[in-house]
Coordinates of C-alpha atoms and ligand atoms in Angstrom, one line a residue:
M14 CA 42.7 -12.2 240.2
N15 CA 40.3 -9.5 241.1
R16 CA 41.8 -6.5 242.9
N17 CA 40.0 -5.0 245.9
K18 CA 39.4 -1.3 246.3
I19 CA 40.4 0.3 249.5
A20 CA 36.9 2.0 249.8
S21 CA 35.2 -1.4 250.0
L22 CA 37.8 -3.0 252.3
L23 CA 37.4 -0.2 254.8
A24 CA 33.7 -0.7 254.8
S25 CA 34.1 -4.5 255.5
I26 CA 32.3 -6.0 258.4
N27 CA 34.5 -9.1 258.8
P28 CA 38.2 -9.9 258.3
I29 CA 39.1 -11.3 254.9
D30 CA 41.6 -14.1 254.4
F31 CA 43.0 -12.9 251.1
V32 CA 43.0 -9.4 249.7
C33 CA 44.9 -7.6 247.0
I34 CA 45.1 -3.9 246.5
S35 CA 47.1 -1.7 244.2
G36 CA 48.0 1.9 244.8
W37 CA 50.5 4.5 245.8
V38 CA 52.6 4.9 249.0
R39 CA 51.5 8.0 250.9
T40 CA 53.9 7.4 253.8
R41 CA 56.2 4.7 255.1
R42 CA 58.1 4.3 258.4
D43 CA 60.2 1.5 259.9
A44 CA 59.9 -0.4 263.1
K45 CA 62.4 -3.0 264.3
T46 CA 61.2 -6.0 262.3
F47 CA 58.6 -4.5 260.0
S48 CA 57.6 -1.5 258.0
F49 CA 54.3 0.4 258.2
M50 CA 52.9 1.9 255.0
E51 CA 49.9 4.0 254.2
I52 CA 48.6 3.2 250.7
N53 CA 46.0 5.1 248.7
D54 CA 44.4 3.8 245.6
G55 CA 42.2 6.8 244.7
S56 CA 38.9 4.9 245.4
C57 CA 38.3 7.0 248.5
R58 CA 39.8 9.7 250.7
S59 CA 41.2 7.2 253.3
N60 CA 44.5 5.3 253.1
I61 CA 44.8 1.7 254.3
Q62 CA 47.6 0.7 256.6
V63 CA 49.9 -2.1 255.4
I64 CA 52.2 -4.1 257.7
A65 CA 55.2 -5.5 255.8
D66 CA 57.4 -7.6 258.0
D67 CA 61.0 -8.7 257.5
T68 CA 60.1 -12.2 256.3
L69 CA 59.0 -10.8 253.0
K70 CA 61.2 -12.0 250.2
N71 CA 61.9 -8.4 248.9
Y72 CA 61.9 -6.7 252.3
E73 CA 65.1 -4.8 251.6
A74 CA 63.5 -3.3 248.5
V75 CA 60.2 -2.6 250.4
K76 CA 62.3 -0.6 253.0
K77 CA 63.3 1.7 250.1
L78 CA 59.8 2.5 249.1
S79 CA 59.2 6.2 249.4
T80 CA 56.2 8.5 249.0
G81 CA 54.7 8.3 245.5
S82 CA 55.9 4.7 244.7
A83 CA 53.4 2.3 243.2
V84 CA 52.8 -1.1 244.6
T85 CA 50.4 -4.1 244.7
V86 CA 50.0 -5.6 248.1
F87 CA 48.7 -9.2 248.7
G88 CA 47.7 -10.2 252.2
V89 CA 45.1 -10.6 254.9
L90 CA 42.6 -7.9 256.0
R91 CA 42.6 -8.0 259.8
E92 CA 41.5 -5.8 262.7
S93 CA 44.2 -3.4 263.5
P94 CA 45.6 -3.5 267.0
G95 CA 46.9 0.0 266.6
K96 CA 45.0 3.3 267.1
G97 CA 43.5 5.3 264.3
Q98 CA 42.2 2.6 262.0
R99 CA 39.9 -0.3 262.3
W100 CA 41.4 -2.4 259.5
E101 CA 44.9 -3.1 258.2
I102 CA 46.5 -5.4 255.7
E103 CA 49.2 -7.8 256.9
A104 CA 51.2 -8.3 253.7
S105 CA 52.2 -11.7 252.4
A106 CA 53.8 -10.3 249.3
I107 CA 54.4 -6.8 247.8
E108 CA 55.0 -6.3 244.2
I109 CA 56.8 -3.0 243.4
H110 CA 55.8 -1.3 240.1
G111 CA 57.4 2.1 240.1
L112 CA 59.6 3.9 242.6
A113 CA 59.4 7.6 243.2
P114 CA 62.6 9.4 244.1
D115 CA 62.8 12.1 246.7
S116 CA 62.2 14.7 244.1
F117 CA 58.5 13.6 244.0
P118 CA 56.8 17.0 244.6
L119 CA 53.9 15.8 246.8
Q120 CA 55.7 15.1 250.0
K121 CA 53.6 15.0 253.2
K122 CA 52.7 18.7 253.7
R123 CA 50.0 21.0 252.5
H124 CA 50.7 22.6 249.1
S125 CA 49.1 25.8 247.8
D126 CA 46.5 25.6 245.1
E127 CA 48.7 27.9 242.9
F128 CA 51.6 25.4 243.2
L129 CA 49.4 22.4 242.5
R130 CA 48.1 24.1 239.4
E131 CA 51.6 24.0 238.0
I132 CA 51.6 20.2 238.5
C133 CA 48.1 19.3 237.2
H134 CA 49.5 15.9 236.1
L135 CA 50.2 15.0 239.8
R136 CA 47.6 16.9 241.8
P137 CA 44.9 14.2 241.5
R138 CA 47.1 12.2 243.9
T139 CA 46.5 14.7 246.7
N140 CA 43.6 14.2 249.1
K141 CA 41.9 17.4 248.0
Y142 CA 42.1 16.9 244.3
G143 CA 41.3 13.2 244.5
A144 CA 38.1 14.2 246.3
V145 CA 37.3 16.9 243.7
F146 CA 37.5 14.5 240.8
R147 CA 35.5 11.8 242.5
I148 CA 32.8 14.4 243.2
R149 CA 32.9 15.5 239.6
S150 CA 32.4 11.9 238.5
A151 CA 29.5 11.3 241.0
L152 CA 27.8 14.4 239.8
S153 CA 28.2 13.5 236.1
S154 CA 26.3 10.3 236.9
A155 CA 23.7 12.3 238.9
V156 CA 23.1 14.5 235.8
H157 CA 22.3 11.4 233.7
Q158 CA 20.2 9.9 236.4
F159 CA 18.1 13.0 236.9
F160 CA 17.2 13.2 233.2
K161 CA 16.6 9.5 232.9
D162 CA 14.2 9.6 235.9
H163 CA 12.4 12.5 234.1
G164 CA 12.0 10.8 230.7
F165 CA 14.6 12.9 228.9
F166 CA 16.7 11.7 226.0
Y167 CA 20.4 12.1 226.0
I168 CA 21.6 13.6 222.7
H169 CA 24.9 14.4 221.2
T170 CA 25.3 17.9 219.7
P171 CA 28.2 18.8 217.4
I172 CA 31.5 20.2 218.8
L173 CA 32.5 21.6 215.4
T174 CA 30.0 24.2 214.2
G175 CA 29.5 26.8 211.5
S176 CA 27.3 29.1 213.7
D177 CA 27.7 31.3 216.8
C178 CA 24.9 30.3 219.1
E179 CA 25.4 33.1 221.7
G180 CA 26.2 35.7 219.0
A181 CA 28.9 37.0 221.2
G182 CA 31.7 36.4 218.7
Q183 CA 33.8 34.5 221.2
L184 CA 34.6 31.6 218.9
F185 CA 37.7 29.5 218.5
R186 CA 38.3 29.0 214.8
V187 CA 39.0 25.5 213.5
T188 CA 40.9 25.0 210.2
S189 CA 42.9 22.5 208.3
M190 CA 44.5 25.2 206.1
D191 CA 48.2 26.0 206.4
M192 CA 48.2 29.1 208.6
E193 CA 51.5 30.3 207.2
N194 CA 50.2 30.1 203.7
L195 CA 46.5 30.9 203.6
P196 CA 44.9 30.7 200.1
K197 CA 43.5 34.1 199.2
I198 CA 40.8 35.4 196.8
S199 CA 40.6 39.1 196.3
G200 CA 42.7 39.7 199.4
E201 CA 40.5 37.6 201.6
T202 CA 41.0 34.0 202.9
D203 CA 39.5 31.6 200.4
Y204 CA 37.5 29.0 202.5
Q205 CA 36.9 26.9 199.4
F206 CA 40.3 25.4 200.4
D207 CA 39.3 24.8 204.0
F208 CA 38.1 21.5 205.3
F209 CA 34.4 22.4 205.4
K210 CA 34.6 24.8 202.5
K211 CA 33.4 27.5 204.9
P212 CA 34.6 29.0 208.3
A213 CA 34.3 26.5 211.2
F214 CA 34.5 26.9 214.9
L215 CA 34.4 25.1 218.2
T216 CA 30.9 25.3 219.6
V217 CA 30.0 27.8 222.4
S218 CA 26.7 25.9 223.2
G219 CA 24.8 22.9 221.8
Q220 CA 21.5 24.7 222.2
L221 CA 20.5 25.4 218.6
E222 CA 20.9 21.8 217.6
A223 CA 19.4 20.6 220.9
E224 CA 16.3 22.6 220.0
M225 CA 15.9 20.6 216.7
L226 CA 15.9 17.4 218.7
A227 CA 13.5 18.7 221.3
L228 CA 11.1 19.6 218.5
A229 CA 11.1 15.9 217.6
L230 CA 11.7 13.9 220.8
G231 CA 10.1 16.3 223.3
D232 CA 12.5 16.5 226.2
V233 CA 16.2 16.2 225.5
Y234 CA 19.6 17.2 227.0
T235 CA 23.1 17.4 226.0
F236 CA 26.2 17.4 228.3
G237 CA 29.5 18.1 226.8
P238 CA 32.5 20.5 226.5
T239 CA 32.0 24.0 225.1
F240 CA 34.5 26.6 224.1
R241 CA 34.7 30.3 224.5
A242 CA 37.5 32.6 223.5
E243 CA 36.5 35.3 226.0
N244 CA 39.7 36.8 227.3
S245 CA 38.4 37.2 230.8
N246 CA 40.9 36.0 233.3
T247 CA 38.5 35.5 236.1
S248 CA 38.0 32.8 238.7
R249 CA 34.7 31.7 237.1
H250 CA 35.6 31.5 233.4
M251 CA 37.5 29.0 231.3
A252 CA 38.1 28.7 227.6
E253 CA 36.9 25.1 227.8
F254 CA 34.1 24.2 230.1
W255 CA 31.4 21.6 230.5
M256 CA 27.7 22.5 230.1
V257 CA 24.5 20.5 230.7
E258 CA 21.8 21.8 228.4
P259 CA 18.2 20.5 228.7
E260 CA 15.7 21.6 226.0
M261 CA 12.0 21.0 226.5
A262 CA 9.2 21.3 224.0
F263 CA 5.8 22.6 225.1
C264 CA 7.5 24.4 227.9
D265 CA 7.2 28.0 229.0
L266 CA 9.5 30.2 231.1
D267 CA 7.8 29.3 234.4
Q268 CA 8.1 25.6 233.8
N269 CA 11.7 26.2 232.7
M270 CA 12.6 28.0 235.9
A271 CA 10.8 25.3 238.0
H272 CA 12.8 22.7 236.2
A273 CA 16.2 24.4 236.7
E274 CA 15.4 24.8 240.4
S275 CA 14.6 21.2 240.9
F276 CA 17.6 20.1 239.0
I277 CA 20.0 22.1 241.2
R278 CA 18.3 20.9 244.4
Y279 CA 18.6 17.3 243.1
L280 CA 22.3 17.6 242.3
V281 CA 23.1 19.2 245.7
N282 CA 21.1 16.5 247.5
R283 CA 22.9 13.8 245.6
A284 CA 26.3 15.3 246.6
L285 CA 25.2 15.4 250.2
T286 CA 24.0 11.8 250.2
H287 CA 26.5 10.2 247.8
C288 CA 29.7 12.1 248.5
A289 CA 29.5 12.7 252.2
D290 CA 33.0 11.5 253.0
D291 CA 34.7 13.7 250.4
L292 CA 32.5 16.7 251.3
E293 CA 33.8 16.4 254.9
L294 CA 37.2 17.3 253.6
F295 CA 35.9 20.5 252.0
S296 CA 33.9 21.5 254.9
A297 CA 36.9 21.0 257.2
Y298 CA 39.6 22.6 255.1
V299 CA 38.0 24.7 252.3
D300 CA 34.8 26.3 253.6
K301 CA 33.5 25.8 257.1
T302 CA 30.0 27.0 256.1
L303 CA 29.8 24.5 253.2
L304 CA 27.3 22.0 254.6
T305 CA 25.1 24.7 255.9
T306 CA 25.0 26.4 252.5
L307 CA 24.4 23.1 250.7
N308 CA 21.7 22.0 253.0
K309 CA 20.0 25.3 252.6
I310 CA 20.0 25.1 248.8
A311 CA 18.8 21.5 248.9
S312 CA 15.7 22.5 250.9
S313 CA 14.9 26.1 249.9
N314 CA 12.5 27.5 247.3
F315 CA 14.5 29.8 245.0
I316 CA 13.3 33.4 245.1
R317 CA 12.2 34.7 241.7
L318 CA 12.3 38.3 240.7
T319 CA 12.4 40.2 237.4
Y320 CA 15.5 42.0 236.1
T321 CA 13.6 45.2 236.6
E322 CA 12.9 44.4 240.3
A323 CA 16.6 43.4 240.7
I324 CA 17.7 46.8 239.3
D325 CA 15.4 48.6 241.7
I326 CA 16.8 46.7 244.7
L327 CA 20.4 47.4 243.6
K328 CA 19.7 51.1 243.1
N329 CA 18.1 51.4 246.5
S330 CA 20.8 49.5 248.2
N331 CA 23.1 52.5 248.8
K332 CA 26.0 50.1 248.1
I333 CA 28.9 51.2 246.0
F334 CA 29.5 48.8 243.1
Q335 CA 32.5 48.8 240.7
Y336 CA 30.0 48.7 237.8
D337 CA 27.2 51.1 237.5
I338 CA 23.6 49.8 237.5
D339 CA 21.1 51.1 235.0
W340 CA 18.2 49.5 233.4
G341 CA 19.6 48.0 230.2
S342 CA 23.1 47.2 231.4
D343 CA 24.0 43.6 232.2
L344 CA 24.2 42.4 235.8
Q345 CA 27.8 41.8 237.0
T346 CA 28.8 39.1 239.4
E347 CA 29.1 41.7 242.2
H348 CA 25.4 42.6 241.7
E349 CA 24.3 39.0 241.5
R350 CA 26.2 38.1 244.7
Y351 CA 24.9 41.2 246.5
L352 CA 21.3 40.1 245.7
C353 CA 21.9 36.5 246.6
E354 CA 24.2 36.7 249.6
D355 CA 23.2 40.0 251.2
H356 CA 19.7 41.0 250.2
F357 CA 17.9 37.7 249.9
N358 CA 20.4 35.3 251.5
G359 CA 19.5 32.3 249.3
P360 CA 19.5 31.1 245.7
L361 CA 17.4 33.1 243.3
I362 CA 16.2 33.3 239.7
I363 CA 16.2 36.6 237.8
Y364 CA 14.1 36.7 234.7
N365 CA 12.8 38.9 231.9
Y366 CA 16.1 40.7 231.0
P367 CA 16.3 43.6 228.5
A368 CA 16.2 42.2 224.9
S369 CA 19.2 44.4 224.0
I370 CA 21.7 42.5 226.2
K371 CA 20.5 38.9 225.3
P372 CA 21.0 36.6 222.3
F373 CA 18.7 36.6 219.3
Y374 CA 17.0 33.2 220.2
M375 CA 15.3 34.4 223.4
R376 CA 11.5 35.0 223.1
V377 CA 10.5 38.6 223.0
N378 CA 7.9 39.5 225.7
D379 CA 4.7 41.4 225.1
D380 CA 6.3 44.6 226.3
E381 CA 8.7 44.3 223.4
K382 CA 11.5 45.5 225.6
T383 CA 12.4 42.4 227.5
V384 CA 12.9 38.7 226.6
G385 CA 12.0 35.5 228.5
A386 CA 15.5 34.9 229.8
M387 CA 16.3 33.5 233.2
D388 CA 19.5 33.2 235.2
V389 CA 19.9 31.1 238.3
I390 CA 22.1 32.8 240.9
V391 CA 23.7 30.9 243.8
P392 CA 25.8 32.0 246.8
R393 CA 29.6 32.5 246.2
I394 CA 29.3 31.8 242.5
G395 CA 26.7 34.2 241.0
E396 CA 25.3 32.9 237.7
I397 CA 25.3 29.1 237.6
I398 CA 22.5 28.6 235.0
G399 CA 21.5 30.7 232.0
G400 CA 18.4 29.9 230.0
S401 CA 15.3 31.2 228.3
R402 CA 12.1 30.5 226.5
R403 CA 13.0 30.4 222.8
E404 CA 11.5 32.7 220.1
D405 CA 9.1 30.3 218.3
R406 CA 7.6 32.9 216.0
F407 CA 9.2 32.9 212.5
D408 CA 8.8 36.6 211.8
V409 CA 10.0 37.8 215.2
L410 CA 13.0 35.5 215.1
S411 CA 14.1 36.6 211.6
E412 CA 13.7 40.2 212.7
R413 CA 15.9 39.6 215.8
M414 CA 18.5 37.9 213.7
A415 CA 18.7 40.8 211.3
E416 CA 19.0 43.2 214.2
A417 CA 21.9 41.0 215.6
G418 CA 23.6 41.2 212.2
L419 CA 23.3 37.4 211.7
K420 CA 23.1 36.1 208.1
Q421 CA 19.9 34.2 207.7
D422 CA 21.7 31.9 205.2
D423 CA 23.9 30.6 208.0
Y424 CA 20.9 29.8 210.2
W425 CA 18.3 28.7 207.5
W426 CA 17.7 25.3 209.2
Y427 CA 17.1 27.0 212.6
L428 CA 14.6 29.4 211.1
E429 CA 12.9 26.6 209.2
S430 CA 12.1 24.8 212.5
R431 CA 9.8 27.8 213.1
R432 CA 8.0 27.3 209.8
Y433 CA 7.0 23.7 210.4
G434 CA 5.1 22.8 213.6
S435 CA 6.7 25.4 215.8
V436 CA 5.9 25.1 219.5
P437 CA 6.6 27.0 222.7
H438 CA 9.9 25.6 224.0
S439 CA 12.5 26.4 226.6
G440 CA 15.8 25.3 228.0
Y441 CA 18.9 26.3 229.9
G442 CA 22.6 25.6 230.3
L443 CA 24.1 24.7 233.7
G444 CA 27.8 25.4 234.0
F445 CA 29.0 22.1 235.3
D446 CA 32.3 23.4 236.5
R447 CA 30.6 26.1 238.5
L448 CA 28.3 23.4 240.0
I449 CA 31.5 21.7 241.3
M450 CA 32.6 25.0 242.7
L451 CA 29.3 25.3 244.5
I452 CA 29.4 21.8 245.9
T453 CA 33.1 21.9 247.1
G454 CA 33.4 25.5 248.2
I455 CA 36.4 25.8 245.8
T456 CA 36.6 29.4 244.7
N457 CA 38.8 29.1 241.6
I458 CA 37.3 27.3 238.6
R459 CA 40.8 26.2 237.6
D460 CA 40.7 23.8 240.6
V461 CA 37.6 21.9 239.7
I462 CA 38.6 20.4 236.3
P463 CA 41.7 18.2 235.9
F464 CA 43.4 20.2 233.2
P465 CA 42.0 23.8 233.0
R466 CA 42.2 25.9 229.8
T467 CA 42.4 29.6 230.4
P468 CA 44.0 32.5 228.5
G469 CA 47.7 31.7 228.0
N470 CA 47.3 28.2 229.5
I471 CA 47.3 25.0 227.4
E472 CA 49.9 23.0 229.3
F473 CA 49.2 19.3 229.9
Ligands
4AD28 O1 24.5 31.8 230.0 P1 25.2 31.0 229.0 O2 26.1 31.7 228.0 O3 24.0 30.2 228.2 C1 24.1 29.5 227.1 O4 25.1 29.1 226.5 C2 22.8 29.0 226.6 N1 22.9 28.6 225.1 C3 22.4 27.8 227.4 C4 21.1 27.2 227.0 O5 20.1 27.9 227.1 N2 21.1 26.0 226.5 O6 26.0 29.8 229.7 C5 25.3 28.9 230.5 C6 26.2 28.6 231.8 C7 26.4 29.9 232.6 O7 25.4 30.2 233.5 C8 27.7 29.5 233.4 O8 27.3 28.7 234.5 C9 28.4 28.6 232.3 O9 27.5 28.2 231.4 N3 29.5 29.3 231.7 C10 30.8 29.2 231.9 N4 31.4 28.4 232.8 C11 32.8 28.4 232.8 N5 33.5 29.2 231.9 C12 32.9 30.0 231.0 N6 33.6 30.8 230.2 C13 31.5 30.0 231.0 N7 30.6 30.7 230.3 C14 29.4 30.3 230.7
MG29 MG1 24.6 33.7 230.8

């Protein structure tokens, strides 16, 4: 038979003669001739109340059900005479799947995020984490919907790669060789014996390959996991994170910025309209200003300023920062947040960064000092999107690659795309996990993905 979801039962207008739900016991208490249970099936934040009376065949076993046990309940959906809920299920039968002994760690009290991180396998069963992962799912769908509505093609870029897209050397190496007994040639590892016959890595970005598809299909996007072995133990970085990367042919930096802005607004709007119930939890318990912040982002025009203007504002701010600011040094999160939260009080886009701090693929501006880069900065997070117009001129690109110390042989195919029908094109990467931080108000990135991977952490 078809199982009902608690989310749809609670939205019911009329009583229903026969329902069946499966889920986990959140609480249970006994009255004289019956037992009350609150069941949650993960379909929504709310539990449903179940009344099990002593005429049930297995009533003695039902009376032993404790928090965390798994059951299927058959019965009638009726108006609840009690306070606090409109509907309840009067059970005609209860099937018991798995009991949970008292050692079940999620007893009815609030647990710290730090504690819950140690039990990532169980934390989705809490109200808060259930809500996070439902929102993550809703926003994944929203990503696809947005691009579908705008005529983009969804492409799959490789996870295994031979190139370092960002040129930052933060690659995880992948090998099928025996690490304890590496084949050597003149003292160096002999990759002829490795799977791909050359060094291979996990990708840091699908951009370079996405560009090849954009130069054929026009507007494309990829949405997948990316990997960076940066040893920064911050609340905004993970070794494995999800990125949405649109790439658009015949698109300049202005159009790229406009696109990124409308994408963020769309996603925030979708969360407000499609995840209202779950968002309520975060605005009540995680960040009281959450809905104000989200509504503001959903309706505001993002301020745009150049990197040079940003540096001037920071220098004139008289604020003491941990990292010095000088033209030519990268902006740190503290600088981005000052500009966004204190100075402008709203989302912003900083563009035209110094060429020296940005990857080889960004288009060099006429001043020859800056590149057509852009970062989108949002409150509480700092950088949520990084993107650029791409260098489409063969000669300039090969020069930039040489400066960056990249071997042209490794990128011959990328260069070749600039030889045959090169066009202005642009794109960006949205950090999907940071988006979920923005939407939920959660301040540690480890708490927006089910199983976070950070330095020293590969449990689960
Ligand atoms: O600015 P990034 O490094 O840009 C790129 O990778 C480009 N190739 C994207 C493109 O143009 N197609 O990364 C893009 C975004 C950042 O703004 C940030 O939100 C997120 O990815 N990000 C991380 N999120 C979590 N953990 C990390 N270690 C991250 N590194 C970047
Ligand atoms: Mg960046």
